[in-house]
Amino acid sequence: MDRTVIAYVIYLVVSIALTVWVARTLSRNGRIFLADVLQGNEKLADAVNHLLVVGFYLVNLGFVALYLSDDGTIEDTRGVFEALSTKLGVVLLVLGVMHLGNVYVLNRIRRRGVMEREQVPPVAPQGWAAPSARA
């Protein structure tokens, strides 16, 4: 088997495994955060969490597939390691950026929700008072 094909197989196996691991970790630990962001609505939190995981898979696995191609053939074992380190390093950076982007957006949504909750008066209005006529 050609060394280039071996490098491709190792790249795909490791990249897909890393993507699945990160997505499961984000899904499991992000559910609590989403429930807080969505003010305790568990069903909505689960639905949003599932949609985020699907989007995460689509973007990252799409990137892994697009980044599979190489400029040339790999001649020796050193070339296999160099190609794998470059490709896997870029995949890890993309996974990290995607994760930070998700956390940033969810934190912005959470902040907005907290600000809206703080703007609600602590006591409901009980009546209306006409302005006084001072002149």
One Martini backbone bead per residue (centre of mass of N, CA, C, O) as a GRO file, in nm:
protein
  135
    1MET     BB    1   0.099   0.035   0.020
    2ASP     BB    2   0.075   0.355   0.007
    3ARG     BB    3   0.176   0.619   0.204
    4THR     BB    4  -0.051   0.814   0.132
    5VAL     BB    5  -0.284   0.626   0.209
    6ILE     BB    6  -0.201   0.585   0.500
    7ALA     BB    7  -0.223   0.883   0.580
    8TYR     BB    8  -0.523   0.912   0.511
    9VAL     BB    9  -0.633   0.703   0.707
   10ILE     BB   10  -0.520   0.821   0.965
   11TYR     BB   11  -0.646   1.100   0.935
   12LEU     BB   12  -0.944   1.010   0.931
   13VAL     BB   13  -0.957   0.857   1.198
   14VAL     BB   14  -0.857   1.085   1.386
   15SER     BB   15  -1.050   1.315   1.298
   16ILE     BB   16  -1.317   1.170   1.357
   17ALA     BB   17  -1.262   1.104   1.651
   18LEU     BB   18  -1.223   1.398   1.746
   19THR     BB   19  -1.498   1.505   1.656
   20VAL     BB   20  -1.671   1.316   1.827
   21TRP     BB   21  -1.553   1.384   2.103
   22VAL     BB   22  -1.610   1.688   2.102
   23ALA     BB   23  -1.916   1.672   2.051
   24ARG     BB   24  -1.986   1.509   2.306
   25THR     BB   25  -1.869   1.703   2.510
   26LEU     BB   26  -2.036   1.950   2.430
   27SER     BB   27  -2.314   1.823   2.466
   28ARG     BB   28  -2.297   1.735   2.764
   29ASN     BB   29  -2.188   2.022   2.883
   30GLY     BB   30  -2.389   2.226   2.719
   31ARG     BB   31  -2.674   2.168   2.832
   32ILE     BB   32  -2.665   2.337   3.090
   33PHE     BB   33  -2.607   2.605   2.953
   34LEU     BB   34  -2.863   2.608   2.775
   35ALA     BB   35  -3.070   2.602   3.002
   36ASP     BB   36  -2.984   2.880   3.107
   37VAL     BB   37  -3.021   3.046   2.850
   38LEU     BB   38  -3.335   2.915   2.827
   39GLN     BB   39  -3.470   2.927   3.115
   40GLY     BB   40  -3.523   2.595   3.163
   41ASN     BB   41  -3.578   2.481   2.874
   42GLU     BB   42  -3.526   2.157   2.807
   43LYS     BB   43  -3.634   2.100   2.521
   44LEU     BB   44  -3.490   2.336   2.382
   45ALA     BB   45  -3.204   2.260   2.471
   46ASP     BB   46  -3.197   1.987   2.326
   47ALA     BB   47  -3.252   2.092   2.040
   48VAL     BB   48  -3.015   2.290   2.019
   49ASN     BB   49  -2.795   2.087   2.082
   50HIS     BB   50  -2.846   1.906   1.837
   51LEU     BB   51  -2.805   2.123   1.619
   52LEU     BB   52  -2.513   2.192   1.697
   53VAL     BB   53  -2.395   1.911   1.649
   54VAL     BB   54  -2.467   1.885   1.352
   55GLY     BB   55  -2.313   2.137   1.260
   56PHE     BB   56  -2.040   2.047   1.365
   57TYR     BB   57  -2.014   1.798   1.188
   58LEU     BB   58  -2.045   1.926   0.910
   59VAL     BB   59  -1.810   2.124   0.922
   60ASN     BB   60  -1.575   1.933   1.014
   61LEU     BB   61  -1.608   1.700   0.807
   62GLY     BB   62  -1.588   1.881   0.562
   63PHE     BB   63  -1.303   1.979   0.620
   64VAL     BB   64  -1.163   1.707   0.629
   65ALA     BB   65  -1.232   1.633   0.335
   66LEU     BB   66  -1.102   1.885   0.195
   67TYR     BB   67  -0.809   1.834   0.350
   68LEU     BB   68  -0.710   1.560   0.222
   69SER     BB   69  -0.556   1.670   0.017
   70ASP     BB   70  -0.249   1.665  -0.174
   71ASP     BB   71   0.035   1.766  -0.349
   72GLY     BB   72   0.175   1.483  -0.293
   73THR     BB   73   0.382   1.239  -0.241
   74ILE     BB   74   0.492   1.004  -0.011
   75GLU     BB   75   0.818   0.876   0.043
   76ASP     BB   76   0.829   0.860   0.365
   77THR     BB   77   0.792   0.840   0.701
   78ARG     BB   78   0.842   1.136   0.756
   79GLY     BB   79   0.616   1.237   0.565
   80VAL     BB   80   0.385   1.119   0.722
   81PHE     BB   81   0.427   1.286   0.984
   82GLU     BB   82   0.415   1.565   0.856
   83ALA     BB   83   0.136   1.546   0.729
   84LEU     BB   84  -0.019   1.473   0.988
   85SER     BB   85   0.059   1.715   1.165
   86THR     BB   86  -0.062   1.930   0.983
   87LYS     BB   87  -0.351   1.826   0.951
   88LEU     BB   88  -0.420   1.784   1.257
   89GLY     BB   89  -0.357   2.070   1.349
   90VAL     BB   90  -0.576   2.208   1.181
   91VAL     BB   91  -0.817   2.052   1.292
   92LEU     BB   92  -0.779   2.141   1.587
   93LEU     BB   93  -0.812   2.443   1.533
   94VAL     BB   94  -1.097   2.427   1.419
   95LEU     BB   95  -1.228   2.299   1.666
   96GLY     BB   96  -1.155   2.532   1.859
   97VAL     BB   97  -1.298   2.762   1.707
   98MET     BB   98  -1.579   2.639   1.714
   99HIS     BB   99  -1.604   2.627   2.017
  100LEU     BB  100  -1.560   2.930   2.079
  101GLY     BB  101  -1.796   3.028   1.905
  102ASN     BB  102  -2.021   2.889   2.060
  103VAL     BB  103  -1.963   3.014   2.338
  104TYR     BB  104  -1.993   3.309   2.255
  105VAL     BB  105  -2.284   3.305   2.154
  106LEU     BB  106  -2.414   3.188   2.414
  107ASN     BB  107  -2.316   3.416   2.600
  108ARG     BB  108  -2.469   3.642   2.458
  109ILE     BB  109  -2.748   3.524   2.506
  110ARG     BB  110  -2.731   3.511   2.813
  111ARG     BB  111  -2.686   3.810   2.867
  112ARG     BB  112  -2.948   3.908   2.742
  113GLY     BB  113  -3.134   3.747   2.934
  114VAL     BB  114  -3.035   3.878   3.195
  115MET     BB  115  -3.105   4.170   3.119
  116GLU     BB  116  -3.410   4.122   3.078
  117ARG     BB  117  -3.466   4.021   3.371
  118GLU     BB  118  -3.362   4.295   3.509
  119GLN     BB  119  -3.590   4.490   3.369
  120VAL     BB  120  -3.788   4.374   3.547
  121PRO     BB  121  -3.998   4.447   3.769
  122PRO     BB  122  -4.048   4.335   4.094
  123VAL     BB  123  -4.323   4.494   4.062
  124ALA     BB  124  -4.621   4.523   3.966
  125PRO     BB  125  -4.830   4.725   3.845
  126GLN     BB  126  -5.116   4.896   4.022
  127GLY     BB  127  -5.120   5.174   3.862
  128TRP     BB  128  -5.227   5.513   3.785
  129ALA     BB  129  -5.070   5.836   3.762
  130ALA     BB  130  -5.117   6.155   3.749
  131PRO     BB  131  -4.989   6.433   3.668
  132SER     BB  132  -4.878   6.707   3.807
  133ALA     BB  133  -4.964   7.066   3.839
  134ARG     BB  134  -4.671   7.228   3.792
  135ALA     BB  135  -4.565   7.591   3.746
   0.00000   0.00000   0.00000
